[in-house]
Amino acid sequence: MAAESDMSQYRPRLHAELARARASFAALDADSRSVSAARNNSNVDDEHDPEGTTIASELSQMAVLSRAATTRAAEIQAALERLDAGTYGRCTVCGDPIAVGRLDARPWTAFCIDHATG
Ligand SMILES: [Zn+2]
């Protein structure tokens, strides 16, 4: 059971990372709403007004970050499920243990270094 208790040390970190991802998503969502509202109020023409282009690229940048936060939250939730299932800390592809240094850096990772996609 030593291995299991070692892995449980990641639980609080995963919860903290999950809260952070959700907070970041909520903040981005609120920001993009207020930018959209400001754009609607100012009646800017996206295609021809340089200011409109800036706002559009700002919104698309926020959309990218907000998708990244959503993806991260899903990865963290999956990691918490693996923790509950007792498979946390093992690569979901080959089943080999994931290096501790890697778990410390990316506690939500589901892959060993050989199967990491990014
Ligand atoms: Zn692997």
PDB file of C-alpha atoms and ligand atoms in Angstrom:
ATOM      1  CA  MET A   1       0.000   0.000   0.000  1.00  0.00           C
ATOM      2  CA  ALA A   2       3.056   2.249   0.087  1.00  0.00           C
ATOM      3  CA  ALA A   3       2.690   3.072  -3.599  1.00  0.00           C
ATOM      4  CA  GLU A   4      -0.922   4.040  -3.133  1.00  0.00           C
ATOM      5  CA  SER A   5      -0.198   6.444  -0.298  1.00  0.00           C
ATOM      6  CA  ASP A   6       2.628   7.956  -2.364  1.00  0.00           C
ATOM      7  CA  MET A   7       0.168   8.683  -5.142  1.00  0.00           C
ATOM      8  CA  SER A   8      -2.431  10.170  -2.803  1.00  0.00           C
ATOM      9  CA  GLN A   9      -0.042  13.058  -2.191  1.00  0.00           C
ATOM     10  CA  TYR A  10      -1.038  14.278  -5.670  1.00  0.00           C
ATOM     11  CA  ARG A  11      -4.723  14.502  -4.765  1.00  0.00           C
ATOM     12  CA  PRO A  12      -4.579  17.956  -3.099  1.00  0.00           C
ATOM     13  CA  ARG A  13      -2.424  19.246  -5.951  1.00  0.00           C
ATOM     14  CA  LEU A  14      -4.887  17.915  -8.530  1.00  0.00           C
ATOM     15  CA  HIS A  15      -7.763  19.581  -6.695  1.00  0.00           C
ATOM     16  CA  ALA A  16      -5.804  22.841  -6.533  1.00  0.00           C
ATOM     17  CA  GLU A  17      -4.962  22.637 -10.255  1.00  0.00           C
ATOM     18  CA  LEU A  18      -8.595  21.851 -11.056  1.00  0.00           C
ATOM     19  CA  ALA A  19      -9.770  24.890  -9.079  1.00  0.00           C
ATOM     20  CA  ARG A  20      -7.177  26.999 -10.902  1.00  0.00           C
ATOM     21  CA  ALA A  21      -8.240  25.754 -14.342  1.00  0.00           C
ATOM     22  CA  ARG A  22     -11.902  26.421 -13.519  1.00  0.00           C
ATOM     23  CA  ALA A  23     -11.117  29.895 -12.139  1.00  0.00           C
ATOM     24  CA  SER A  24      -9.104  30.687 -15.235  1.00  0.00           C
ATOM     25  CA  PHE A  25     -11.958  29.504 -17.455  1.00  0.00           C
ATOM     26  CA  ALA A  26     -14.464  31.601 -15.477  1.00  0.00           C
ATOM     27  CA  ALA A  27     -12.230  34.684 -15.677  1.00  0.00           C
ATOM     28  CA  LEU A  28     -11.713  34.266 -19.431  1.00  0.00           C
ATOM     29  CA  ASP A  29     -15.421  33.726 -19.918  1.00  0.00           C
ATOM     30  CA  ALA A  30     -16.241  36.899 -17.978  1.00  0.00           C
ATOM     31  CA  ASP A  31     -13.548  38.854 -19.877  1.00  0.00           C
ATOM     32  CA  SER A  32     -14.734  37.747 -23.270  1.00  0.00           C
ATOM     33  CA  ARG A  33     -18.322  38.585 -22.342  1.00  0.00           C
ATOM     34  CA  SER A  34     -17.350  42.099 -21.330  1.00  0.00           C
ATOM     35  CA  VAL A  35     -15.198  42.555 -24.458  1.00  0.00           C
ATOM     36  CA  SER A  36     -18.089  41.327 -26.605  1.00  0.00           C
ATOM     37  CA  ALA A  37     -20.490  43.640 -24.819  1.00  0.00           C
ATOM     38  CA  ALA A  38     -18.105  46.585 -25.283  1.00  0.00           C
ATOM     39  CA  ARG A  39     -17.805  45.731 -28.966  1.00  0.00           C
ATOM     40  CA  ASN A  40     -21.560  45.550 -29.400  1.00  0.00           C
ATOM     41  CA  ASN A  41     -22.006  48.843 -27.605  1.00  0.00           C
ATOM     42  CA  SER A  42     -19.385  50.645 -29.665  1.00  0.00           C
ATOM     43  CA  ASN A  43     -20.855  49.218 -32.870  1.00  0.00           C
ATOM     44  CA  VAL A  44     -17.403  48.575 -34.329  1.00  0.00           C
ATOM     45  CA  ASP A  45     -17.109  47.107 -37.810  1.00  0.00           C
ATOM     46  CA  ASP A  46     -14.736  44.149 -37.391  1.00  0.00           C
ATOM     47  CA  GLU A  47     -13.772  43.957 -41.021  1.00  0.00           C
ATOM     48  CA  HIS A  48     -12.861  47.564 -41.640  1.00  0.00           C
ATOM     49  CA  ASP A  49     -12.060  49.120 -38.307  1.00  0.00           C
ATOM     50  CA  PRO A  50      -8.533  48.466 -36.952  1.00  0.00           C
ATOM     51  CA  GLU A  51      -9.914  48.586 -33.413  1.00  0.00           C
ATOM     52  CA  GLY A  52     -12.460  45.915 -34.359  1.00  0.00           C
ATOM     53  CA  THR A  53      -9.677  43.652 -35.636  1.00  0.00           C
ATOM     54  CA  THR A  54      -7.837  44.032 -32.339  1.00  0.00           C
ATOM     55  CA  ILE A  55     -10.963  43.124 -30.403  1.00  0.00           C
ATOM     56  CA  ALA A  56     -11.638  40.151 -32.672  1.00  0.00           C
ATOM     57  CA  SER A  57      -8.112  38.808 -32.198  1.00  0.00           C
ATOM     58  CA  GLU A  58      -8.363  39.420 -28.466  1.00  0.00           C
ATOM     59  CA  LEU A  59     -11.596  37.413 -28.400  1.00  0.00           C
ATOM     60  CA  SER A  60     -10.108  34.575 -30.425  1.00  0.00           C
ATOM     61  CA  GLN A  61      -7.041  34.538 -28.157  1.00  0.00           C
ATOM     62  CA  MET A  62      -9.366  34.279 -25.139  1.00  0.00           C
ATOM     63  CA  ALA A  63     -11.280  31.477 -26.848  1.00  0.00           C
ATOM     64  CA  VAL A  64      -8.017  29.538 -27.321  1.00  0.00           C
ATOM     65  CA  LEU A  65      -7.043  30.038 -23.659  1.00  0.00           C
ATOM     66  CA  SER A  66     -10.518  29.159 -22.495  1.00  0.00           C
ATOM     67  CA  ARG A  67     -10.475  25.906 -24.534  1.00  0.00           C
ATOM     68  CA  ALA A  68      -7.054  25.119 -23.048  1.00  0.00           C
ATOM     69  CA  ALA A  69      -8.463  25.647 -19.529  1.00  0.00           C
ATOM     70  CA  THR A  70     -11.395  23.349 -20.333  1.00  0.00           C
ATOM     71  CA  THR A  71      -9.063  20.658 -21.693  1.00  0.00           C
ATOM     72  CA  ARG A  72      -6.824  20.963 -18.636  1.00  0.00           C
ATOM     73  CA  ALA A  73      -9.812  20.665 -16.278  1.00  0.00           C
ATOM     74  CA  ALA A  74     -10.915  17.487 -18.103  1.00  0.00           C
ATOM     75  CA  GLU A  75      -7.376  16.039 -17.889  1.00  0.00           C
ATOM     76  CA  ILE A  76      -7.254  16.775 -14.170  1.00  0.00           C
ATOM     77  CA  GLN A  77     -10.657  15.192 -13.603  1.00  0.00           C
ATOM     78  CA  ALA A  78      -9.545  12.075 -15.468  1.00  0.00           C
ATOM     79  CA  ALA A  79      -6.405  11.991 -13.300  1.00  0.00           C
ATOM     80  CA  LEU A  80      -8.551  12.172 -10.139  1.00  0.00           C
ATOM     81  CA  GLU A  81     -10.621   9.270 -11.469  1.00  0.00           C
ATOM     82  CA  ARG A  82      -7.435   7.251 -12.056  1.00  0.00           C
ATOM     83  CA  LEU A  83      -6.405   8.101  -8.505  1.00  0.00           C
ATOM     84  CA  ASP A  84      -9.724   6.685  -7.255  1.00  0.00           C
ATOM     85  CA  ALA A  85      -9.321   3.637  -9.489  1.00  0.00           C
ATOM     86  CA  GLY A  86      -5.758   3.044  -8.278  1.00  0.00           C
ATOM     87  CA  THR A  87      -4.257   3.422 -11.768  1.00  0.00           C
ATOM     88  CA  TYR A  88      -2.890   6.916 -11.214  1.00  0.00           C
ATOM     89  CA  GLY A  89       0.815   7.340 -11.920  1.00  0.00           C
ATOM     90  CA  ARG A  90       0.826   4.726 -14.670  1.00  0.00           C
ATOM     91  CA  CYS A  91       0.881   5.417 -18.386  1.00  0.00           C
ATOM     92  CA  THR A  92      -2.557   4.782 -19.898  1.00  0.00           C
ATOM     93  CA  VAL A  93      -0.848   3.475 -23.056  1.00  0.00           C
ATOM     94  CA  CYS A  94       1.831   1.061 -21.827  1.00  0.00           C
ATOM     95  CA  GLY A  95       1.034   0.804 -18.094  1.00  0.00           C
ATOM     96  CA  ASP A  96       4.585   1.700 -17.073  1.00  0.00           C
ATOM     97  CA  PRO A  97       5.027   3.941 -14.025  1.00  0.00           C
ATOM     98  CA  ILE A  98       5.270   7.622 -14.922  1.00  0.00           C
ATOM     99  CA  ALA A  99       8.480   9.246 -13.635  1.00  0.00           C
ATOM    100  CA  VAL A 100       7.925  11.135 -10.380  1.00  0.00           C
ATOM    101  CA  GLY A 101       9.608  14.256 -11.773  1.00  0.00           C
ATOM    102  CA  ARG A 102       7.082  14.222 -14.597  1.00  0.00           C
ATOM    103  CA  LEU A 103       4.137  13.797 -12.211  1.00  0.00           C
ATOM    104  CA  ASP A 104       5.483  16.638 -10.100  1.00  0.00           C
ATOM    105  CA  ALA A 105       5.611  18.910 -13.140  1.00  0.00           C
ATOM    106  CA  ARG A 106       2.339  17.743 -14.737  1.00  0.00           C
ATOM    107  CA  PRO A 107       0.304  15.846 -12.120  1.00  0.00           C
ATOM    108  CA  TRP A 108      -2.583  15.466 -14.588  1.00  0.00           C
ATOM    109  CA  THR A 109      -0.489  13.591 -17.154  1.00  0.00           C
ATOM    110  CA  ALA A 110      -1.805  10.221 -18.343  1.00  0.00           C
ATOM    111  CA  PHE A 111       1.333   9.261 -20.271  1.00  0.00           C
ATOM    112  CA  CYS A 112       4.911   8.244 -19.626  1.00  0.00           C
ATOM    113  CA  ILE A 113       7.598  10.278 -21.360  1.00  0.00           C
ATOM    114  CA  ASP A 114       7.631   7.819 -24.293  1.00  0.00           C
ATOM    115  CA  HIS A 115       3.927   8.286 -24.945  1.00  0.00           C
ATOM    116  CA  ALA A 116       3.701  11.989 -24.167  1.00  0.00           C
ATOM    117  CA  THR A 117       2.163  14.015 -26.945  1.00  0.00           C
ATOM    118  CA  GLY A 118       3.109  17.381 -25.552  1.00  0.00           C
TER     119      GLY A 118
HETATM  120 ZN    ZN B   1       3.771   4.758 -21.908  1.00  0.00          ZN
END
